[in-house]
């Protein structure tokens, strides 16, 4: 059965680019989101998120009539669910958005439909989704009841695109396709092959679910290794950046880079899904999360030590001392401040420090509310001219471009090895 009309439920960082790419291949795409403002924005041909290359594709897709957004699901040949899966306070996964999406599409499902879950999910979520749909539509047969004879095919197909490169990676990356049956996998592969240049690699739903969690846990564990090395090196008075560069000369060693902690919406979240389901076995994965989550507090202690030393060497009082924080984003050269360890460190410093806290963030024009009353946004030049203590938090290209001669301060806490 061909796919003429597709519905993408959840028009965020993954859903909207996916909807736009299908629409750019002349498929009729109905985007569904509970956020009315997002729906209105998209229907004007504009976007409500920041992602290079996305605006133009959405604008053309809407203008040509291939993409439109709505708050109410409508009938389609395939449904892709790309809603958030956050965790609760106790690190247990929160599947309420997946459940809400299932209940929202259930009334419009028809025989021959394909339902794909893309949201990062704990193992078993696709089976749970199928159970919710079956309970809502007893008149239809689902894969857990009828196998490949089912009226509705269901698959788990996680995204693995890097924010900032979504439009490119969405098309080029290989895709893991986890059908509830081999027939479901084949249907889902046919759907993604409408635009994919990478390969569709078929498996079952549970393996695909754990594969997504594994990819981000692998990165988290490896960053935790680098962050742990940075603590050891600070204690041993060894330059961690030099150490890692030297160790990486070994043909089978490839250590990642330490930083102020791990941020974003994926790597700091997804490993907890594994820990929540397998707390006894997932000891390394849990420890990596704890190492990375502890790093912002360690950076604060480094800043406190630098401020204390700076005070003993100068005649200033603490209230006269200026600390400048460089970078707020969760990684270099983006403007996304959400779940950012640099934001966390800056807030910790601004709340603690008796004097002035300056912030340099070339990618924003105003400070977020959380810092508005405790810190001041300044230019790179102002910060370098006025600050006593410098705290490097994000290796934006503007900071890397500063000549070493322009950095005259004796007190520098450099979490990214930019001004080592
Ligand atoms: N970071 C370090 N040191 C490093 C690399 C990264 O401290 O050597 C930090 C970054 O500064 C940032 C955090 O880790 O705070 C995460 O950044 P990232 O670039 O590693 O990853 P994300 O969160 O932007 O995207 C990840 C990607 N997953 C992997 O690389 C395994 C992406 O492919 C996924 O699609 C995405 O998560 C997701 O949506 O799951």
Short mmCIF file of C-alpha atoms and ligand atoms in Angstrom, two decimals:
data_model
loop_
_atom_site.label_atom_id
_atom_site.label_comp_id
_atom_site.label_asym_id
_atom_site.label_seq_id
_atom_site.Cartn_x
_atom_site.Cartn_y
_atom_site.Cartn_z
CA UNK A 1 0.00 0.00 0.00
CA UNK A 2 1.40 3.40 -0.94
CA UNK A 3 1.75 6.36 1.38
CA UNK A 4 -0.05 9.40 0.03
CA UNK A 5 -0.96 11.21 3.23
CA UNK A 6 1.23 11.20 6.33
CA UNK A 7 0.51 12.55 9.77
CA UNK A 8 3.30 13.63 12.11
CA UNK A 9 2.18 13.96 15.73
CA UNK A 10 4.42 16.34 17.68
CA UNK A 11 5.95 19.22 15.70
CA UNK A 12 9.10 19.83 17.74
CA UNK A 13 12.80 19.42 17.04
CA UNK A 14 12.29 16.04 15.37
CA UNK A 15 8.66 16.07 14.22
CA UNK A 16 8.74 19.33 12.27
CA UNK A 17 11.92 18.57 10.27
CA UNK A 18 10.57 15.08 9.53
CA UNK A 19 7.21 16.47 8.39
CA UNK A 20 8.99 19.06 6.25
CA UNK A 21 11.22 16.48 4.55
CA UNK A 22 8.27 14.21 3.68
CA UNK A 23 6.41 17.28 2.35
CA UNK A 24 9.45 18.27 0.28
CA UNK A 25 9.10 14.87 -1.42
CA UNK A 26 5.56 15.86 -2.54
CA UNK A 27 3.74 13.83 0.12
CA UNK A 28 0.70 15.42 1.76
CA UNK A 29 1.67 15.90 5.40
CA UNK A 30 -0.69 16.75 8.24
CA UNK A 31 1.26 17.95 11.26
CA UNK A 32 -0.46 17.63 14.62
CA UNK A 33 0.48 19.51 17.78
CA UNK A 34 -1.34 20.50 20.95
CA UNK A 35 0.48 23.87 20.88
CA UNK A 36 -1.89 26.21 19.01
CA UNK A 37 0.77 28.88 18.54
CA UNK A 38 3.13 26.36 16.92
CA UNK A 39 0.29 25.25 14.62
CA UNK A 40 -0.49 28.86 13.61
CA UNK A 41 3.19 29.64 13.07
CA UNK A 42 3.69 26.63 10.79
CA UNK A 43 0.51 27.37 8.82
CA UNK A 44 1.97 30.84 8.11
CA UNK A 45 4.98 29.04 6.64
CA UNK A 46 7.18 29.99 9.58
CA UNK A 47 8.90 27.94 12.29
CA UNK A 48 8.92 28.09 16.10
CA UNK A 49 12.23 26.28 16.65
CA UNK A 50 15.82 27.03 15.63
CA UNK A 51 17.39 24.60 13.18
CA UNK A 52 19.61 25.56 10.23
CA UNK A 53 17.94 24.96 6.85
CA UNK A 54 14.51 24.14 8.29
CA UNK A 55 12.79 27.50 7.71
CA UNK A 56 13.15 27.41 3.92
CA UNK A 57 11.88 23.83 3.58
CA UNK A 58 8.82 24.54 5.77
CA UNK A 59 8.07 27.78 3.93
CA UNK A 60 8.10 26.06 0.52
CA UNK A 61 6.18 22.99 1.78
CA UNK A 62 3.39 25.16 3.23
CA UNK A 63 3.28 27.48 0.21
CA UNK A 64 3.02 24.49 -2.17
CA UNK A 65 0.22 22.97 -0.09
CA UNK A 66 2.07 19.81 0.96
CA UNK A 67 2.31 20.68 4.67
CA UNK A 68 -0.31 21.97 7.02
CA UNK A 69 -0.67 21.83 10.79
CA UNK A 70 -3.67 21.21 13.03
CA UNK A 71 -4.43 20.49 16.67
CA UNK A 72 -6.81 17.61 15.82
CA UNK A 73 -5.57 14.37 14.18
CA UNK A 74 -7.10 13.47 10.83
CA UNK A 75 -7.13 10.26 8.80
CA UNK A 76 -3.83 9.42 7.06
CA UNK A 77 -1.97 6.42 5.62
CA UNK A 78 0.81 6.57 8.22
CA UNK A 79 1.20 8.24 11.61
CA UNK A 80 4.59 9.17 13.06
CA UNK A 81 4.66 9.97 16.76
CA UNK A 82 7.48 12.34 17.80
CA UNK A 83 6.40 13.67 21.19
CA UNK A 84 8.60 14.33 24.24
CA UNK A 85 9.45 11.50 26.66
CA UNK A 86 10.89 13.32 29.70
CA UNK A 87 11.61 11.74 33.07
CA UNK A 88 9.95 12.43 36.38
CA UNK A 89 11.69 13.66 39.54
CA UNK A 90 12.76 10.10 40.45
CA UNK A 91 14.25 9.56 36.95
CA UNK A 92 11.36 7.27 35.95
CA UNK A 93 10.28 7.73 32.30
CA UNK A 94 7.16 9.81 31.76
CA UNK A 95 5.11 8.32 28.89
CA UNK A 96 2.05 10.50 29.24
CA UNK A 97 2.67 12.34 25.92
CA UNK A 98 2.98 9.02 24.04
CA UNK A 99 -0.25 7.83 25.63
CA UNK A 100 -2.01 11.10 24.78
CA UNK A 101 -0.81 10.83 21.17
CA UNK A 102 -2.06 7.23 20.96
CA UNK A 103 -5.48 8.18 22.30
CA UNK A 104 -5.62 11.17 19.94
CA UNK A 105 -4.94 9.17 16.76
CA UNK A 106 -6.94 6.06 17.74
CA UNK A 107 -10.33 7.41 16.56
CA UNK A 108 -9.03 8.18 13.05
CA UNK A 109 -7.09 4.92 12.48
CA UNK A 110 -8.14 2.84 9.48
CA UNK A 111 -7.26 -0.64 8.20
CA UNK A 112 -4.00 -0.48 6.24
CA UNK A 113 -2.47 2.23 8.46
CA UNK A 114 1.10 2.24 9.77
CA UNK A 115 1.89 3.78 13.19
CA UNK A 116 5.54 4.61 13.92
CA UNK A 117 6.87 5.71 17.29
CA UNK A 118 9.99 7.90 16.98
CA UNK A 119 10.20 9.29 20.52
CA UNK A 120 13.12 8.02 22.63
CA UNK A 121 11.45 5.40 24.81
CA UNK A 122 12.14 2.71 27.40
CA UNK A 123 12.08 -0.91 26.26
CA UNK A 124 8.49 -2.13 25.84
CA UNK A 125 6.95 1.25 24.99
CA UNK A 126 5.99 0.21 21.45
CA UNK A 127 4.14 -2.82 22.88
CA UNK A 128 2.47 -0.46 25.36
CA UNK A 129 1.50 1.88 22.52
CA UNK A 130 -0.01 -1.08 20.65
CA UNK A 131 -1.97 -2.05 23.79
CA UNK A 132 -3.35 1.49 24.19
CA UNK A 133 -4.42 1.54 20.53
CA UNK A 134 -6.01 -1.92 20.75
CA UNK A 135 -7.98 -0.93 23.85
CA UNK A 136 -9.25 2.21 22.12
CA UNK A 137 -10.09 0.42 18.82
CA UNK A 138 -11.44 -3.11 19.55
CA UNK A 139 -12.81 -3.15 15.99
CA UNK A 140 -9.27 -3.23 14.51
CA UNK A 141 -6.65 -6.02 14.69
CA UNK A 142 -3.16 -5.05 15.88
CA UNK A 143 0.19 -6.91 15.51
CA UNK A 144 0.14 -8.33 19.07
CA UNK A 145 -3.17 -9.98 18.17
CA UNK A 146 -2.85 -10.85 14.48
CA UNK A 147 0.86 -10.63 13.61
CA UNK A 148 1.40 -9.72 9.98
CA UNK A 149 -2.35 -10.13 9.35
CA UNK A 150 -3.05 -7.06 11.51
CA UNK A 151 -5.13 -4.15 10.18
CA UNK A 152 -2.61 -1.65 11.58
CA UNK A 153 1.18 -2.09 11.40
CA UNK A 154 3.28 -0.71 14.27
CA UNK A 155 7.02 0.00 14.45
CA UNK A 156 9.59 1.82 16.57
CA UNK A 157 12.02 3.92 14.48
CA UNK A 158 14.17 6.23 16.60
CA UNK A 159 15.70 9.41 15.25
CA UNK A 160 19.44 9.91 15.74
CA UNK A 161 20.03 13.38 14.27
CA UNK A 162 22.41 15.91 15.80
CA UNK A 163 20.79 19.27 16.66
CA UNK A 164 22.29 21.83 14.28
CA UNK A 165 22.67 19.24 11.49
CA UNK A 166 19.15 17.81 11.51
CA UNK A 167 18.21 18.55 7.89
CA UNK A 168 21.34 16.79 6.63
CA UNK A 169 21.50 13.88 9.10
CA UNK A 170 17.77 13.12 8.81
CA UNK A 171 18.32 12.14 5.19
CA UNK A 172 21.84 10.68 5.34
CA UNK A 173 21.98 8.71 8.62
CA UNK A 174 21.17 4.99 8.63
CA UNK A 175 17.86 4.28 10.34
CA UNK A 176 17.08 1.48 12.80
CA UNK A 177 13.62 0.09 12.03
CA UNK A 178 12.03 -1.96 14.81
CA UNK A 179 8.75 -3.45 13.63
CA UNK A 180 6.47 -5.41 15.96
CA UNK A 181 6.59 -8.04 13.19
CA UNK A 182 8.84 -8.42 10.11
CA UNK A 183 5.93 -7.16 8.02
CA UNK A 184 5.68 -4.03 10.20
CA UNK A 185 9.42 -3.43 9.68
CA UNK A 186 9.04 -3.75 5.92
CA UNK A 187 6.18 -1.21 5.90
CA UNK A 188 8.16 1.26 8.02
CA UNK A 189 11.25 0.84 5.80
CA UNK A 190 9.10 1.61 2.75
CA UNK A 191 7.95 4.80 4.48
CA UNK A 192 11.44 6.08 5.35
CA UNK A 193 12.81 5.07 1.96
CA UNK A 194 10.63 7.85 0.53
CA UNK A 195 13.45 10.23 1.51
CA UNK A 196 16.29 8.27 3.12
CA UNK A 197 19.72 8.17 1.51
CA UNK A 198 21.08 6.13 4.43
CA UNK A 199 20.12 2.48 4.95
CA UNK A 200 17.06 1.12 6.77
CA UNK A 201 18.33 -1.62 9.10
CA UNK A 202 15.48 -3.82 10.30
CA UNK A 203 15.19 -5.43 13.74
CA UNK A 204 12.45 -5.88 16.34
CA UNK A 205 10.86 -3.08 18.36
CA UNK A 206 12.52 -3.89 21.71
CA UNK A 207 16.02 -4.00 20.19
CA UNK A 208 15.40 -0.70 18.38
CA UNK A 209 14.21 0.90 21.64
CA UNK A 210 17.33 -0.19 23.52
CA UNK A 211 19.54 0.73 20.54
CA UNK A 212 18.52 4.39 20.78
CA UNK A 213 19.12 4.44 24.53
CA UNK A 214 22.44 2.65 24.02
CA UNK A 215 23.74 5.22 21.52
CA UNK A 216 23.23 8.13 23.88
CA UNK A 217 24.42 6.17 26.94
CA UNK A 218 27.61 5.27 25.06
CA UNK A 219 28.29 8.97 24.51
CA UNK A 220 27.40 9.84 28.11
CA UNK A 221 29.74 7.17 29.51
CA UNK A 222 32.56 8.35 27.25
CA UNK A 223 32.09 12.01 28.19
CA UNK A 224 31.98 10.96 31.86
CA UNK A 225 35.37 9.28 31.35
CA UNK A 226 36.77 12.57 30.00
CA UNK A 227 35.16 14.54 32.84
CA UNK A 228 36.57 12.16 35.43
CA UNK A 229 40.03 12.55 33.86
CA UNK A 230 39.68 16.35 34.18
CA UNK A 231 39.17 15.98 37.94
CA UNK A 232 42.14 13.63 38.28
CA UNK A 233 44.34 15.95 36.19
CA UNK A 234 43.36 19.02 38.23
CA UNK A 235 44.44 17.18 41.36
CA UNK A 236 47.69 15.99 39.77
CA UNK A 237 48.42 19.38 38.13
CA UNK A 238 48.42 17.84 34.66
CA UNK A 239 46.88 19.53 31.61
CA UNK A 240 43.93 17.26 30.72
CA UNK A 241 43.75 18.57 27.14
CA UNK A 242 47.36 17.68 26.49
CA UNK A 243 46.87 14.32 28.22
CA UNK A 244 43.86 13.40 26.05
CA UNK A 245 45.57 14.56 22.84
CA UNK A 246 48.57 12.39 23.71
CA UNK A 247 46.50 9.33 24.68
CA UNK A 248 44.46 9.69 21.47
CA UNK A 249 47.67 9.19 19.47
CA UNK A 250 47.24 5.50 20.39
CA UNK A 251 45.52 3.82 17.41
CA UNK A 252 42.76 2.29 19.55
CA UNK A 253 42.13 5.17 21.99
CA UNK A 254 39.62 7.95 21.21
CA UNK A 255 38.74 9.91 24.34
CA UNK A 256 36.05 12.62 24.12
CA UNK A 257 36.42 16.12 25.58
CA UNK A 258 35.65 17.19 29.15
CA UNK A 259 33.43 20.19 29.77
CA UNK A 260 31.28 21.88 32.42
CA UNK A 261 28.87 18.89 32.38
CA UNK A 262 26.52 17.25 29.91
CA UNK A 263 23.44 19.07 28.65
CA UNK A 264 20.79 18.96 25.97
CA UNK A 265 17.57 17.02 25.91
CA UNK A 266 18.86 13.56 25.12
CA UNK A 267 22.22 12.47 26.50
CA UNK A 268 21.48 13.67 30.05
CA UNK A 269 18.05 11.97 29.98
CA UNK A 270 18.12 8.75 27.97
CA UNK A 271 20.60 6.76 30.13
CA UNK A 272 18.18 7.11 33.05
CA UNK A 273 15.62 5.06 31.07
CA UNK A 274 18.05 2.14 31.10
CA UNK A 275 18.84 2.67 34.80
CA UNK A 276 15.12 2.86 35.66
CA UNK A 277 14.44 -0.52 34.00
CA UNK A 278 17.64 -2.32 35.05
CA UNK A 279 18.91 -0.66 38.22
CA UNK A 280 20.92 -3.71 39.32
CA UNK A 281 22.78 -4.17 36.05
CA UNK A 282 23.21 -0.57 34.85
CA UNK A 283 25.94 0.40 37.34
CA UNK A 284 28.37 2.01 34.90
CA UNK A 285 25.60 3.89 33.09
CA UNK A 286 24.26 5.27 36.38
CA UNK A 287 27.72 6.28 37.57
CA UNK A 288 28.41 8.09 34.30
CA UNK A 289 25.25 10.13 34.79
CA UNK A 290 26.31 10.96 38.32
CA UNK A 291 29.84 11.95 37.23
CA UNK A 292 28.49 14.25 34.52
CA UNK A 293 25.77 15.74 36.73
CA UNK A 294 28.36 16.49 39.44
CA UNK A 295 30.66 18.41 37.11
CA UNK A 296 28.91 21.83 37.30
CA UNK A 297 29.27 21.78 41.11
CA UNK A 298 32.96 20.90 40.80
CA UNK A 299 33.41 23.85 38.39
CA UNK A 300 31.79 26.15 40.98
CA UNK A 301 34.32 24.96 43.57
CA UNK A 302 37.14 25.77 41.11
CA UNK A 303 35.70 29.27 40.63
CA UNK A 304 35.42 29.77 44.39
CA UNK A 305 39.09 28.78 44.78
CA UNK A 306 40.15 31.19 42.00
CA UNK A 307 38.15 34.03 43.51
CA UNK A 308 39.67 33.34 46.95
CA UNK A 309 43.22 33.35 45.54
CA UNK A 310 42.52 36.44 43.48
CA UNK A 311 41.30 38.24 46.62
CA UNK A 312 44.40 37.34 48.63
CA UNK A 313 46.64 38.70 45.82
CA UNK A 314 44.70 41.95 45.36
CA UNK A 315 43.48 44.63 47.72
CA UNK A 316 39.89 44.17 46.57
CA UNK A 317 36.92 43.10 48.65
CA UNK A 318 34.76 40.24 47.30
CA UNK A 319 32.04 42.73 46.35
CA UNK A 320 34.54 44.59 44.15
CA UNK A 321 35.63 41.52 42.22
CA UNK A 322 34.19 40.81 38.75
CA UNK A 323 33.71 37.28 37.41
CA UNK A 324 32.97 36.78 33.69
CA UNK A 325 31.32 33.61 32.38
CA UNK A 326 31.89 32.77 28.71
CA UNK A 327 29.02 30.85 27.10
CA UNK A 328 25.55 29.77 28.21
CA UNK A 329 24.48 27.35 25.46
CA UNK A 330 24.47 23.58 25.99
CA UNK A 331 27.14 23.15 23.32
CA UNK A 332 29.21 25.32 20.95
CA UNK A 333 27.81 27.57 18.22
CA UNK A 334 24.11 27.16 19.00
CA UNK A 335 21.64 29.39 20.86
CA UNK A 336 19.89 26.60 22.78
CA UNK A 337 20.24 27.32 26.52
CA UNK A 338 17.86 24.63 27.75
CA UNK A 339 19.31 21.90 30.00
CA UNK A 340 22.68 23.62 29.68
CA UNK A 341 25.44 22.94 32.22
CA UNK A 342 26.96 26.35 31.31
CA UNK A 343 23.68 27.98 32.39
CA UNK A 344 23.71 25.94 35.58
CA UNK A 345 27.31 26.93 36.43
CA UNK A 346 26.62 30.59 35.65
CA UNK A 347 23.55 30.59 37.88
CA UNK A 348 25.51 28.92 40.70
CA UNK A 349 28.25 31.57 40.36
CA UNK A 350 25.83 34.52 40.10
CA UNK A 351 23.88 33.34 43.16
CA UNK A 352 27.07 32.85 45.20
CA UNK A 353 29.32 35.71 44.07
CA UNK A 354 29.16 38.97 46.09
CA UNK A 355 30.53 41.11 43.24
CA UNK A 356 29.53 41.56 39.59
CA UNK A 357 28.89 38.54 37.36
CA UNK A 358 29.27 39.24 33.64
CA UNK A 359 28.06 36.90 30.90
CA UNK A 360 29.24 36.69 27.30
CA UNK A 361 26.99 34.69 24.97
CA UNK A 362 27.31 35.75 21.31
CA UNK A 363 24.23 33.71 20.33
CA UNK A 364 21.66 35.58 22.44
CA UNK A 365 20.57 39.22 22.66
CA UNK A 366 19.20 39.11 26.21
CA UNK A 367 19.81 37.03 29.30
CA UNK A 368 17.25 34.37 30.26
CA UNK A 369 14.95 35.32 33.16
CA UNK A 370 16.85 33.07 35.57
CA UNK A 371 19.93 35.33 35.23
CA UNK A 372 18.28 38.68 34.52
CA UNK A 373 18.60 40.04 38.07
CA UNK A 374 21.94 38.47 39.05
CA UNK A 375 24.16 38.86 35.96
CA UNK A 376 24.85 41.29 33.09
CA UNK A 377 25.18 40.39 29.40
CA UNK A 378 28.25 42.09 27.92
CA UNK A 379 30.43 41.86 24.82
CA UNK A 380 33.52 39.69 24.65
CA UNK A 381 35.73 42.80 24.69
CA UNK A 382 33.97 44.29 27.73
CA UNK A 383 34.34 41.07 29.69
CA UNK A 384 38.03 40.71 28.84
CA UNK A 385 38.61 44.35 29.82
CA UNK A 386 36.64 44.37 33.09
CA UNK A 387 36.77 40.91 34.69
CA UNK A 388 39.20 39.70 37.35
CA UNK A 389 38.31 36.00 37.02
CA UNK A 390 37.37 34.35 33.68
CA UNK A 391 35.24 31.20 33.48
CA UNK A 392 35.23 29.49 30.07
CA UNK A 393 32.12 27.32 29.74
CA UNK A 394 31.37 26.83 26.02
CA UNK A 395 33.93 26.72 23.22
CA UNK A 396 32.02 28.97 20.80
CA UNK A 397 34.05 29.88 17.69
CA UNK A 398 34.16 33.55 18.82
CA UNK A 399 35.99 32.53 22.01
CA UNK A 400 38.41 30.24 20.19
CA UNK A 401 39.27 33.16 17.88
CA UNK A 402 40.53 35.37 20.75
CA UNK A 403 44.29 35.85 20.58
CA UNK A 404 46.13 34.64 23.71
CA UNK A 405 47.65 38.13 24.05
CA UNK A 406 44.16 39.58 24.65
CA UNK A 407 43.66 37.40 27.73
CA UNK A 408 45.67 39.04 30.49
CA UNK A 409 43.88 37.71 33.58
CA UNK A 410 45.81 35.47 35.96
CA UNK A 411 42.68 33.71 37.17
CA UNK A 412 41.03 31.53 34.54
CA UNK A 413 38.82 28.50 35.07
CA UNK A 414 38.76 26.93 31.60
CA UNK A 415 36.38 23.96 31.37
CA UNK A 416 36.89 23.59 27.59
CA UNK A 417 40.66 24.06 27.15
CA UNK A 418 40.22 27.18 25.00
CA UNK A 419 42.57 29.51 26.88
CA UNK A 420 44.69 26.83 28.49
N1 LIG B 1 29.85 17.02 25.21
C1 LIG B 1 31.01 17.03 25.97
N2 LIG B 1 32.14 16.47 25.45
C2 LIG B 1 32.17 15.92 24.21
C3 LIG B 1 30.98 15.91 23.43
C4 LIG B 1 29.83 16.47 23.97
O1 LIG B 1 31.05 17.52 27.10
O2 LIG B 1 33.24 15.45 23.79
C5 LIG B 1 28.63 17.62 25.77
C6 LIG B 1 28.09 18.79 24.95
O3 LIG B 1 28.74 19.99 25.27
C7 LIG B 1 26.64 18.78 25.39
C8 LIG B 1 26.33 17.30 25.58
O4 LIG B 1 27.59 16.66 25.71
O5 LIG B 1 26.45 19.46 26.61
C9 LIG B 1 25.57 16.63 24.47
O6 LIG B 1 26.01 17.11 23.20
P1 LIG B 1 26.24 16.15 21.94
O7 LIG B 1 26.74 16.96 20.82
O8 LIG B 1 27.06 14.99 22.35
O9 LIG B 1 24.81 15.52 21.65
P2 LIG B 1 23.32 16.11 21.42
O10 LIG B 1 22.59 16.05 22.72
O11 LIG B 1 23.32 17.40 20.69
O12 LIG B 1 22.72 14.98 20.41
C10 LIG B 1 22.79 13.61 20.79
C11 LIG B 1 23.42 12.80 19.64
N3 LIG B 1 23.71 11.44 20.09
C12 LIG B 1 24.94 10.88 19.91
O13 LIG B 1 25.86 11.47 19.40
C13 LIG B 1 25.10 9.46 20.36
C14 LIG B 1 22.44 12.76 18.47
O14 LIG B 1 22.94 11.93 17.42
C15 LIG B 1 21.08 12.25 18.93
O15 LIG B 1 20.13 12.21 17.87
C16 LIG B 1 20.57 13.21 19.99
O16 LIG B 1 21.47 13.16 21.11
C17 LIG B 1 19.17 12.75 20.41
O17 LIG B 1 18.19 13.40 20.00
O18 LIG B 1 19.04 11.70 21.05
#
